[in-house]
Each structure stands twice: as C-alpha cells, then as structure tokens.
Coordinates of C-alpha atoms in Angstrom, one line a residue:
R63 CA 0.0 0.0 0.0
A64 CA 3.1 2.2 0.0
E65 CA 2.4 3.4 3.5
L66 CA 5.1 4.3 6.0
L67 CA 5.5 1.4 8.4
H68 CA 8.1 2.7 10.9
S69 CA 10.7 5.4 11.2
F70 CA 13.8 4.9 13.3
D71 CA 15.8 7.8 14.7
L72 CA 19.3 6.4 14.0
P73 CA 21.2 9.2 12.2
K74 CA 24.6 7.4 12.2
T75 CA 23.5 4.1 10.7
V76 CA 26.0 2.7 8.2
C77 CA 24.7 -0.8 7.6
L78 CA 21.3 -2.4 7.7
E79 CA 20.0 -6.0 7.1
F80 CA 16.6 -7.7 7.2
S81 CA 16.2 -11.1 8.7
P82 CA 15.2 -13.9 6.2
K83 CA 11.5 -13.7 6.9
N84 CA 11.5 -9.9 7.4
N85 CA 10.5 -10.0 11.1
V86 CA 13.6 -8.2 12.3
L87 CA 15.6 -5.2 11.0
A88 CA 19.3 -5.1 12.2
T89 CA 21.1 -1.7 12.1
W90 CA 24.7 -0.9 12.9
Q91 CA 26.3 2.5 13.7
A92 CA 30.0 3.2 14.0
Y93 CA 31.1 2.5 17.6
A94 CA 32.5 5.3 19.7
T95 CA 33.7 5.3 23.3
A96 CA 32.5 8.0 25.7
K97 CA 34.8 11.1 26.3
D98 CA 36.0 9.8 29.7
G99 CA 37.1 6.5 28.1
T100 CA 34.3 4.4 29.5
A101 CA 32.3 2.0 27.2
G102 CA 30.1 3.7 24.6
V103 CA 26.4 3.2 23.9
P104 CA 25.3 0.0 22.2
N105 CA 25.5 0.5 18.5
L106 CA 23.9 -2.7 17.0
Q107 CA 20.1 -2.5 17.2
L108 CA 17.5 -5.2 16.4
H109 CA 14.0 -3.9 15.7
D110 CA 10.7 -5.8 15.5
L111 CA 9.2 -4.8 12.2
R112 CA 5.7 -5.5 13.2
T113 CA 5.7 -3.3 16.3
G114 CA 8.6 -1.0 15.5
K115 CA 10.1 -1.6 19.0
C116 CA 13.8 -2.2 19.6
L117 CA 14.1 -5.9 20.6
K118 CA 17.7 -5.6 21.8
S119 CA 20.9 -3.5 21.6
F120 CA 24.4 -4.9 21.6
I121 CA 27.9 -3.3 21.6
Q122 CA 29.5 -4.4 18.3
K123 CA 32.8 -2.7 17.8
K124 CA 33.9 -4.1 14.4
M125 CA 32.1 -3.5 11.2
Q126 CA 33.4 -6.8 9.8
N127 CA 30.8 -9.6 10.4
W128 CA 28.6 -7.1 12.4
C129 CA 25.3 -8.7 11.5
P130 CA 23.8 -11.6 13.4
C131 CA 23.1 -14.6 11.2
W132 CA 19.7 -16.2 11.1
A133 CA 18.6 -19.7 10.0
D134 CA 16.2 -19.5 7.0
D135 CA 13.2 -20.1 9.1
E136 CA 14.4 -17.7 11.9
S137 CA 14.2 -20.4 14.5
V138 CA 17.9 -19.7 15.4
C139 CA 19.9 -16.5 15.3
A140 CA 23.7 -16.4 16.1
R141 CA 26.4 -13.9 16.7
N142 CA 30.1 -14.0 17.4
V143 CA 31.2 -12.6 20.8
N144 CA 34.7 -12.9 22.2
N145 CA 35.7 -16.5 21.4
E146 CA 32.1 -17.7 21.6
V147 CA 29.1 -18.0 19.2
H148 CA 25.9 -17.1 21.0
F149 CA 22.6 -18.6 19.8
F150 CA 19.2 -17.1 20.3
E151 CA 15.9 -19.0 19.5
N152 CA 12.8 -17.6 17.9
N153 CA 14.0 -14.0 18.0
N154 CA 14.1 -13.9 21.8
F155 CA 17.3 -11.9 22.3
N156 CA 17.0 -11.6 26.1
T157 CA 18.2 -15.1 26.8
I158 CA 21.1 -16.9 25.2
A159 CA 19.7 -20.3 24.4
N160 CA 23.1 -21.9 23.6
K161 CA 26.8 -21.2 23.4
L162 CA 29.5 -22.7 21.3
H163 CA 32.8 -22.0 23.0
L164 CA 36.1 -22.4 21.0
Q165 CA 39.2 -20.4 21.8
K166 CA 39.7 -17.7 19.2
V167 CA 36.8 -18.6 17.0
S168 CA 36.8 -15.9 14.4
D169 CA 34.1 -16.7 11.9
F170 CA 31.0 -19.0 11.5
V171 CA 28.3 -19.7 8.9
L172 CA 24.9 -21.3 9.5
S173 CA 23.7 -23.9 7.0
P174 CA 20.8 -22.9 4.6
G175 CA 17.5 -24.7 4.4
A176 CA 15.3 -26.5 6.9
Q177 CA 16.1 -27.9 10.3
P178 CA 18.3 -29.4 11.7
I179 CA 20.6 -26.3 11.6
K180 CA 24.3 -27.0 11.1
V181 CA 27.2 -24.6 11.9
A182 CA 30.6 -24.3 10.3
V183 CA 33.1 -22.5 12.5
Y184 CA 36.7 -21.3 11.7
V185 CA 39.5 -21.0 14.3
P186 CA 42.7 -19.3 12.9
G187 CA 46.0 -21.0 13.8
S188 CA 48.5 -19.5 16.1
K189 CA 52.1 -20.2 17.3
G190 CA 52.7 -23.0 14.8
A191 CA 49.3 -24.7 15.3
P192 CA 47.2 -25.1 12.2
S193 CA 43.9 -23.3 11.5
F194 CA 40.8 -25.5 11.4
V195 CA 37.2 -25.5 10.3
R196 CA 34.6 -27.7 12.2
L197 CA 31.0 -28.6 11.5
Y198 CA 28.5 -29.0 14.3
Q199 CA 24.8 -29.8 14.3
Y200 CA 22.8 -27.4 16.5
P201 CA 22.6 -27.7 19.5
N202 CA 25.2 -30.5 20.0
F203 CA 28.3 -28.6 21.0
G204 CA 29.6 -30.7 23.9
G205 CA 33.2 -31.7 23.7
P206 CA 35.4 -32.5 20.7
Q207 CA 33.6 -35.7 19.8
S208 CA 30.4 -33.8 19.0
A209 CA 31.8 -32.2 15.8
L210 CA 30.4 -33.7 12.6
A211 CA 33.6 -33.0 10.7
N212 CA 37.0 -31.4 11.2
K213 CA 39.6 -30.1 8.7
S214 CA 42.8 -28.5 9.7
F215 CA 45.2 -26.7 7.4
F216 CA 48.1 -24.3 7.4
K217 CA 48.4 -21.2 5.1
A218 CA 45.3 -19.3 6.2
D219 CA 44.9 -15.7 7.3
K220 CA 41.2 -15.7 6.4
V221 CA 38.7 -18.2 5.1
T222 CA 35.5 -18.1 3.1
M223 CA 33.0 -20.9 3.9
L224 CA 30.4 -21.9 1.4
W225 CA 27.5 -24.3 2.3
N226 CA 25.8 -26.2 -0.5
K227 CA 22.0 -25.8 -0.8
K228 CA 21.2 -29.1 0.8
A229 CA 23.6 -28.4 3.8
T230 CA 25.5 -31.7 3.2
A231 CA 29.0 -30.2 2.6
V232 CA 31.1 -27.0 2.9
L233 CA 33.8 -25.6 0.7
V234 CA 36.5 -23.6 2.4
I235 CA 38.7 -21.1 0.5
A236 CA 41.7 -20.4 2.7
S237 CA 43.8 -17.5 1.7
T238 CA 47.0 -15.9 3.0
E239 CA 47.7 -12.2 2.7
V240 CA 51.3 -12.8 1.4
D241 CA 52.5 -15.5 -1.0
K242 CA 55.9 -16.5 0.5
S243 CA 57.1 -17.9 -2.8
G244 CA 56.6 -14.5 -4.4
A245 CA 54.5 -16.0 -7.2
S246 CA 51.5 -13.8 -6.6
Y247 CA 50.7 -10.3 -5.5
Y248 CA 47.4 -11.4 -4.0
G249 CA 48.7 -14.0 -1.6
E250 CA 48.0 -17.7 -1.9
Q251 CA 44.7 -19.6 -1.8
T252 CA 43.8 -23.3 -1.2
L253 CA 40.5 -25.0 -1.5
H254 CA 39.3 -27.6 1.1
Y255 CA 36.1 -29.7 1.2
L256 CA 34.2 -30.9 4.3
A257 CA 31.1 -33.1 4.3
A258 CA 28.7 -33.3 7.1
S259 CA 29.2 -37.1 7.1
G260 CA 32.8 -36.5 8.3
E261 CA 34.8 -36.8 5.1
S262 CA 37.3 -34.0 4.2
A263 CA 39.8 -33.4 1.4
V264 CA 42.0 -30.9 -0.3
V265 CA 40.7 -30.1 -3.8
Q266 CA 43.6 -30.6 -6.1
L267 CA 43.7 -27.8 -8.7
P268 CA 45.7 -28.7 -11.8
K269 CA 46.9 -25.1 -12.5
S270 CA 48.8 -23.0 -9.9
G271 CA 47.8 -19.5 -9.1
P272 CA 45.0 -17.7 -7.3
I273 CA 41.5 -19.0 -6.8
Y274 CA 39.2 -16.3 -8.2
D275 CA 35.8 -17.9 -7.5
V276 CA 34.1 -21.1 -6.3
A277 CA 30.3 -21.7 -6.8
W278 CA 28.1 -24.6 -5.7
S279 CA 25.6 -26.0 -8.2
P280 CA 22.1 -25.7 -6.8
N281 CA 21.9 -29.5 -7.2
S282 CA 24.5 -29.7 -4.3
V283 CA 26.4 -32.5 -5.9
E284 CA 28.9 -30.4 -8.0
F285 CA 30.9 -27.2 -7.7
C286 CA 32.8 -25.1 -10.2
A287 CA 36.2 -23.5 -9.4
V288 CA 37.9 -20.7 -11.4
Y289 CA 41.6 -20.6 -10.7
G290 CA 45.2 -20.3 -12.0
F291 CA 47.3 -17.5 -13.4
M292 CA 45.6 -15.8 -16.4
P293 CA 44.3 -17.2 -18.7
A294 CA 42.4 -18.9 -15.8
K295 CA 41.1 -22.5 -15.8
A296 CA 37.6 -23.4 -14.8
T297 CA 36.7 -26.9 -13.7
V298 CA 33.6 -28.7 -12.4
F299 CA 34.2 -31.2 -9.6
N300 CA 32.0 -33.8 -8.0
L301 CA 31.6 -34.6 -4.3
K302 CA 34.7 -36.8 -4.4
C303 CA 36.6 -33.7 -5.5
D304 CA 37.4 -35.4 -8.9
P305 CA 37.2 -33.2 -12.0
V306 CA 34.1 -33.9 -14.1
F307 CA 34.5 -31.3 -16.8
D308 CA 37.3 -28.8 -17.6
F309 CA 36.3 -25.6 -19.5
G310 CA 39.9 -25.1 -20.6
T311 CA 41.5 -21.7 -20.2
G312 CA 40.2 -18.2 -20.8
P313 CA 39.8 -14.6 -19.6
R314 CA 37.5 -15.2 -16.6
N315 CA 37.4 -14.7 -12.8
A316 CA 33.8 -15.6 -11.8
A317 CA 31.3 -18.4 -12.1
Y318 CA 27.5 -18.1 -11.7
Y319 CA 25.0 -21.0 -11.7
S320 CA 21.4 -20.3 -12.8
P321 CA 18.8 -20.7 -10.0
H322 CA 17.8 -24.1 -11.4
G323 CA 21.5 -25.1 -11.9
H324 CA 21.0 -26.0 -15.6
I325 CA 23.2 -23.1 -17.0
L326 CA 26.6 -21.9 -15.9
V327 CA 28.0 -18.5 -16.8
L328 CA 31.8 -18.1 -16.6
A329 CA 32.7 -14.4 -16.7
G330 CA 35.7 -12.0 -16.6
F331 CA 34.7 -8.8 -14.8
G332 CA 36.7 -6.2 -12.9
N333 CA 40.1 -5.8 -14.6
L334 CA 39.0 -8.1 -17.5
R335 CA 36.9 -7.1 -20.5
G336 CA 33.5 -8.5 -19.5
Q337 CA 33.5 -11.6 -21.7
M338 CA 30.9 -14.2 -20.7
E339 CA 30.6 -17.8 -21.6
V340 CA 27.2 -19.4 -21.2
W341 CA 27.3 -23.2 -20.8
D342 CA 24.6 -25.8 -20.8
V343 CA 25.6 -27.8 -17.8
K344 CA 23.8 -31.1 -18.6
N345 CA 25.5 -31.5 -22.0
Y346 CA 28.5 -29.2 -21.4
K347 CA 27.8 -27.3 -24.6
L348 CA 28.6 -23.6 -25.1
I349 CA 25.3 -21.7 -25.7
S350 CA 26.6 -18.1 -26.3
K351 CA 29.5 -15.7 -25.7
P352 CA 28.1 -12.2 -25.0
V353 CA 30.4 -9.3 -23.8
A354 CA 29.2 -7.0 -21.0
S355 CA 32.1 -4.6 -20.7
D356 CA 32.7 -2.5 -17.6
S357 CA 30.2 -4.6 -15.5
T358 CA 30.5 -4.3 -11.8
S359 CA 27.6 -6.6 -10.9
F360 CA 25.9 -9.7 -12.3
A361 CA 22.7 -11.4 -11.2
W362 CA 20.5 -14.2 -12.4
C363 CA 16.8 -13.6 -12.6
P364 CA 14.8 -16.1 -10.4
D365 CA 13.2 -17.4 -13.6
G366 CA 16.6 -18.9 -14.7
E367 CA 16.2 -17.3 -18.2
H368 CA 17.4 -13.7 -17.8
I369 CA 20.5 -12.0 -16.5
V370 CA 21.2 -8.4 -15.4
T371 CA 24.7 -6.9 -15.7
A372 CA 25.3 -3.4 -14.4
T373 CA 27.9 -0.7 -14.1
C374 CA 27.5 0.9 -10.6
A375 CA 29.1 3.6 -8.5
P376 CA 31.3 3.8 -6.4
R377 CA 33.3 1.1 -8.3
L378 CA 32.8 3.1 -11.6
R379 CA 31.4 6.6 -11.5
V380 CA 31.0 7.0 -15.3
G381 CA 28.8 5.1 -17.7
N382 CA 26.4 3.9 -15.0
G383 CA 23.5 1.8 -16.2
Y384 CA 22.3 -1.8 -16.6
K385 CA 21.4 -4.3 -19.3
I386 CA 19.0 -7.2 -19.2
W387 CA 20.1 -10.2 -21.3
H388 CA 18.6 -13.5 -22.3
Y389 CA 21.1 -16.2 -21.7
T390 CA 21.3 -16.9 -25.4
G391 CA 23.2 -13.6 -25.7
S392 CA 20.5 -11.1 -26.8
V393 CA 20.2 -7.8 -25.0
L394 CA 16.5 -7.3 -24.2
H395 CA 16.7 -4.0 -22.4
S396 CA 19.3 -1.4 -21.8
Y397 CA 19.2 1.6 -19.5
E398 CA 21.8 4.4 -19.2
V399 CA 21.9 6.7 -16.2
P400 CA 22.1 10.4 -17.0
A401 CA 25.7 11.8 -16.9
D402 CA 25.1 13.9 -13.7
Q403 CA 23.7 10.9 -11.7
E404 CA 25.0 7.7 -10.2
M405 CA 23.5 4.3 -9.8
W406 CA 24.5 2.2 -6.7
Q407 CA 22.7 -1.1 -6.9
V408 CA 20.6 -3.2 -9.2
F409 CA 18.5 -6.0 -7.8
W410 CA 16.0 -8.6 -9.1
Q411 CA 12.7 -8.9 -7.2
P412 CA 13.1 -12.0 -5.1
F413 CA 10.8 -15.0 -5.5
L414 CA 10.5 -18.3 -3.6
D415 CA 12.1 -21.4 -5.0
G416 CA 9.7 -23.3 -7.3
V417 CA 7.7 -20.3 -8.5
F418 CA 9.4 -20.6 -12.0
P419 CA 9.6 -24.1 -13.6
E420 CA 12.9 -25.1 -15.3
R421 CA 12.7 -24.7 -19.0
A422 CA 14.6 -26.6 -21.7
V423 CA 17.8 -24.9 -22.8
K424 CA 17.7 -23.0 -26.1
Y425 CA 20.7 -22.4 -28.4
Q426 CA 19.1 -20.0 -30.9
A427 CA 19.4 -16.3 -29.8
V428 CA 16.1 -14.9 -28.7
P429 CA 14.9 -12.0 -30.9
S430 CA 15.4 -8.5 -29.4
E431 CA 14.1 -5.1 -30.3
L432 CA 17.5 -3.5 -29.6
P433 CA 20.2 -3.4 -32.3
C434 CA 22.9 -5.9 -31.6
A435 CA 26.1 -3.9 -30.9
E436 CA 28.9 -6.3 -31.7
P437 CA 32.0 -5.1 -29.9
R438 CA 34.9 -4.4 -32.2
P439 CA 37.7 -6.9 -31.7
A440 CA 40.6 -5.0 -30.1
Q441 CA 43.6 -4.9 -32.4
A442 CA 46.8 -6.2 -30.8
Y443 CA 49.4 -3.4 -30.3
R444 CA 52.2 -3.5 -33.0
P445 CA 55.3 -1.4 -32.6
P446 CA 55.9 1.1 -35.4
A447 CA 58.8 -0.9 -36.9
L448 CA 56.4 -3.9 -37.6
R449 CA 53.3 -2.0 -38.7
N450 CA 53.4 -2.6 -42.5
K451 CA 55.0 -6.0 -42.4
P452 CA 53.1 -9.3 -42.6
V453 CA 51.7 -10.6 -39.4
T454 CA 53.5 -13.5 -37.8
S455 CA 51.4 -15.3 -35.3
S456 CA 52.9 -15.5 -31.9
K457 CA 51.0 -16.5 -28.8
L458 CA 51.8 -15.4 -25.3
H459 CA 50.4 -18.6 -23.9
E460 CA 48.9 -21.9 -25.0
D461 CA 45.1 -21.8 -24.8
E462 CA 43.6 -25.1 -23.5
P463 CA 40.4 -26.3 -25.0
P464 CA 37.5 -27.6 -22.9
Q465 CA 37.5 -31.3 -22.2
N466 CA 35.4 -33.9 -20.5
M467 CA 37.3 -35.4 -17.6
K468 CA 34.9 -38.4 -17.1
S469 CA 36.0 -40.2 -20.3
Q470 CA 39.7 -39.6 -19.7
Q471 CA 40.0 -41.2 -16.4
G472 CA 38.4 -44.4 -17.8
G473 CA 39.8 -47.3 -15.7
S474 CA 41.6 -45.2 -13.0
D475 CA 39.3 -43.2 -10.8
K476 CA 41.7 -40.6 -9.7
P477 CA 43.9 -38.2 -11.7
L478 CA 47.6 -38.9 -11.2
S479 CA 49.3 -37.1 -8.3
K480 CA 52.3 -34.8 -9.0
T481 CA 54.9 -37.4 -8.1
A482 CA 53.1 -40.1 -10.1
L483 CA 53.1 -37.9 -13.1
K484 CA 56.8 -37.1 -12.6
N485 CA 57.7 -40.8 -12.3
Q486 CA 55.7 -41.6 -15.4
R487 CA 57.5 -38.9 -17.4
K488 CA 60.9 -40.1 -16.2
H489 CA 60.0 -43.7 -17.1
E490 CA 58.9 -42.6 -20.6
A491 CA 62.1 -40.5 -21.1
K492 CA 64.3 -43.5 -20.1
K493 CA 62.4 -45.7 -22.6
A494 CA 62.8 -43.2 -25.4
A495 CA 66.6 -42.9 -24.6
K496 CA 67.0 -46.7 -24.7
Q497 CA 65.3 -46.9 -28.1
E498 CA 67.5 -44.2 -29.5
A499 CA 70.6 -45.9 -28.2
R500 CA 69.5 -49.1 -30.0
A501 CA 68.8 -47.2 -33.2
D502 CA 72.3 -45.6 -33.0
A503 CA 73.8 -49.1 -32.5
H504 CA 72.0 -50.4 -35.6
Q505 CA 73.3 -47.6 -37.8
G506 CA 76.8 -48.7 -37.1
P507 CA 80.1 -46.8 -37.5
A508 CA 79.9 -46.6 -41.3
Q509 CA 77.7 -43.7 -41.3
V510 CA 79.7 -41.5 -38.9
K511 CA 80.9 -39.2 -41.7
T512 CA 77.5 -38.4 -43.1
P513 CA 76.8 -34.7 -43.1
Q514 CA 74.4 -33.3 -40.6
N515 CA 71.3 -32.8 -42.8
A516 CA 71.6 -36.3 -44.2
L517 CA 71.4 -37.6 -40.7
Q518 CA 68.3 -35.5 -40.1
N519 CA 66.5 -37.3 -42.8
T520 CA 67.5 -40.8 -41.7
V521 CA 66.1 -40.4 -38.2
P522 CA 62.6 -41.9 -38.4
A523 CA 59.8 -39.4 -37.8
T524 CA 58.2 -40.4 -34.5
T525 CA 54.4 -40.1 -34.4
T526 CA 52.6 -39.9 -31.1
G527 CA 49.2 -39.1 -32.7
D528 CA 49.3 -35.6 -31.3
P529 CA 50.6 -33.2 -34.0
E530 CA 51.7 -30.6 -31.4
V531 CA 53.8 -33.2 -29.6
D532 CA 55.2 -34.5 -32.9
K533 CA 56.3 -31.0 -33.8
K534 CA 58.0 -30.5 -30.5
I535 CA 59.9 -33.8 -30.7
K536 CA 61.0 -32.9 -34.3
N537 CA 62.3 -29.6 -33.1
L538 CA 64.2 -31.2 -30.2
K539 CA 65.8 -33.7 -32.5
K540 CA 66.8 -30.9 -34.8

C-alpha cells in the first residue's frame, strides 16, 4: 500500500540488514567510546518490524561480520562474541539459548534450508598450530567428539566458507595475505572440502595461481572453481573432488550457476573485459559468448532465463547503467543513467524457489528489439617498426580447449598425483633414450661421416598421434 511502516531515529546508521522472513531489522552504527574512556552506547540494534520496538541493543565494535546470522526459518539466530558463538531462539534476544565455546573462534556460517541447523566454525592457527574448520549440528556442541567433521590446514589468514544448498557439505577457501614464494601479488589460496558425514579433502587444482571464485551448483552434488594465473582455468568437480569437466583456459574470474542449476556463466569482470561464456551444464555445450564490458555486478533472474549486468558507483562513476540479457546472448533492455547521476545497486525482485519451472535450454538467440552492438575486436598493439609487415602469429600462452574429464579417467578413478606424473615422465624418457641408443647401434660406424642434414632425414619421424607433440619432438631432434 506504500504506507510508511516505521521510522527509526538512527542518524549514524552505516549498515542495515533484514532477517530472512523480514521479522527483524538489524542496524549498525559506528562504535564510539565516551569522552572519559568508558564504554560507549550499544551500536547494534535489532528492531521488531511488526511493532517498531527495539528488541535488543548490543555493543558491536567491528564493522566486519557485524550482522547476526539467522537460519532460513528464523528459529535460530547467532552472533560471534569474544571466542564464543551465542545462539538465540525464535528472535528472543534476552536469553542466550546456547553457546559454542572455542578459543579464538573468528568466523562461523549457518547452513541454509530447513532444520536441523548446522554450523561451520573457523578458528585461525597461532604459534605454529594449524587453522581448522569444524562442522556442528545445532545444539550439540559438547566436547570435541560432538563435531560432525573437522579439517585443519596451514596457510590461512582468512577463510570463506560456502555451504551447498542441501547443507551436506562445505567448501573452504583459505587465503594468506602474502605469498611466501613471491609468485602472486594477491597472496595464496587453497580449497578444502568438508562433508557433514565426516569426510574431508583438499581439492587438487591442476593449475597453480590464485582461486578467483568457487560456486556450488544448486543441485548440491557439483561445484565449479575458477583458478590459476591468467588465462584462468575453470573446472567442475563432484563430491569426491574429482574433476568432471574442464572448460579449458580463458579470460575469466567468476562463475554463476542459474537458480535451477542447468546453466553456468563463466565471466571475466573487474580488470577483465567482461567476456561471458554461457554453458549448458547437462551436456557441457557452449550456448553463447556475450560481452558486457565495464560490468561491476551480475545477477541471475529467479526465472533462470534472464541476467542483469550493471555498471554501478562507487566502483565506476561513469557510464552507469544496466542491461537485461537473455542467456542466449540477446540484450532485451538497456538503461543508461544520465551523466550527472550515479547508480549504486541493481537487484531482481526475489521469489521463492519453485515459482518458476525449469525450461529446456535454447541455443538459438532470442529476438530482441535492440540493435545488436557487436563489440569491435581490439587490435593487438604493434610497434611502429612492424606496422606494415606481414603478421607473424605469436602466442603469449597456449590456450587449453574444454575437455570432458569423465571419459579420460576411464579405468583409473583418480587423476595422477604430481609425483606419479613425474615418475611416469621419467619412465617414458628412459624408454625413449634406450630406443634411441638401440637405433644408433644399428646404424653402425659406417655412417659416422654423413653430413648433418643427411642424418636428419635418416632419423625416423616419431608419431605420437598428437601433431603438437610431434612438432616439439621434431624440433628437439633438430
């Protein structure tokens, strides 16, 4: 009805957050101590949205993780207070219903979905002890035996914990501020997997470099990781952490599954040019490759058919606006903000799961009223000395094509470990050396005086079946 519900007199509010069922509004103001150094006034308020009353005020000094976390049905709410996670039930904030006490616990995440609620907690390592993440089922927090799963690891200054939709497993991205090997400016990341059943593993990523993004499929049995020095690799893994499909390499740093999980968008935003690859996940076929340059945000529509990309302030203060796309690559609507204005956020209207049925994937671009602006391919820079000469193709790096990992593994379930690969290569090299030695012995001493190029022709051309490898072998022999 567009009537004013409540007005709260909180002039210094910096952050606000609604609870999942919109019963409670949480607001946070910057914390300040009183002039005489005594404790300041509580700066985190929880308001009942039906009555407008303040349910509870807390002192919350840090802005990081300021907001309490609710379970989806609001039966449980939790917040981190000095080495403890305090749990409240049914939005009654006057009594602490439960406490999870772990020395130096610095972060926690509640599982999504229905009861029973699970909690993932992170404790950073100190004095040579490793960091660890533990999973608990609420409210069983008694003793070390009560944890559902535990995974400890070194090399972590901070972690990101991601629950899958069914709350059966958690992915942990552990990152350090500084990469000791000096390989990366952004520190170092590792990916770990924990299942509520107690299993845990390190996810082996075939290419070294940063982990840009990890996304769970809504079906909860697969996840996609985007990782490795540019051009980045993207791989889908199953719950055994085995690769299922590898999308090869490309300019990308983000992965977004559609709400139904049937389409996956790999995109390169931020310092990349906004190229998107839209994949049909069931058949692993490429649907379209639209380009949304200068995008600062991306969101799937709850219908699983449309996408919005936007350029927002304060990240970019010029060229603000948004575009609505069909996943087949057509722009259906485009809006540009006037030059003297800024746009801060673009958001789809939320809907409950199941409102929109999943539709079959189309490959033909949907017709659009807007003219299709094909971006001009950027010409590679050529120094003046080479400008009027014929182009010689030189590649900065080898691009890897997409490949299905299921068929490759065939008999063996697991990809070879680094040492196994090394040994295999050594073994092959020895074999090749023996064969060459035999070939030399057969040729005998009579041919010693043959000139170099004659020798070249007599060496039989080895064929491995892969033209690239053959070429390399030929060059080595030369």
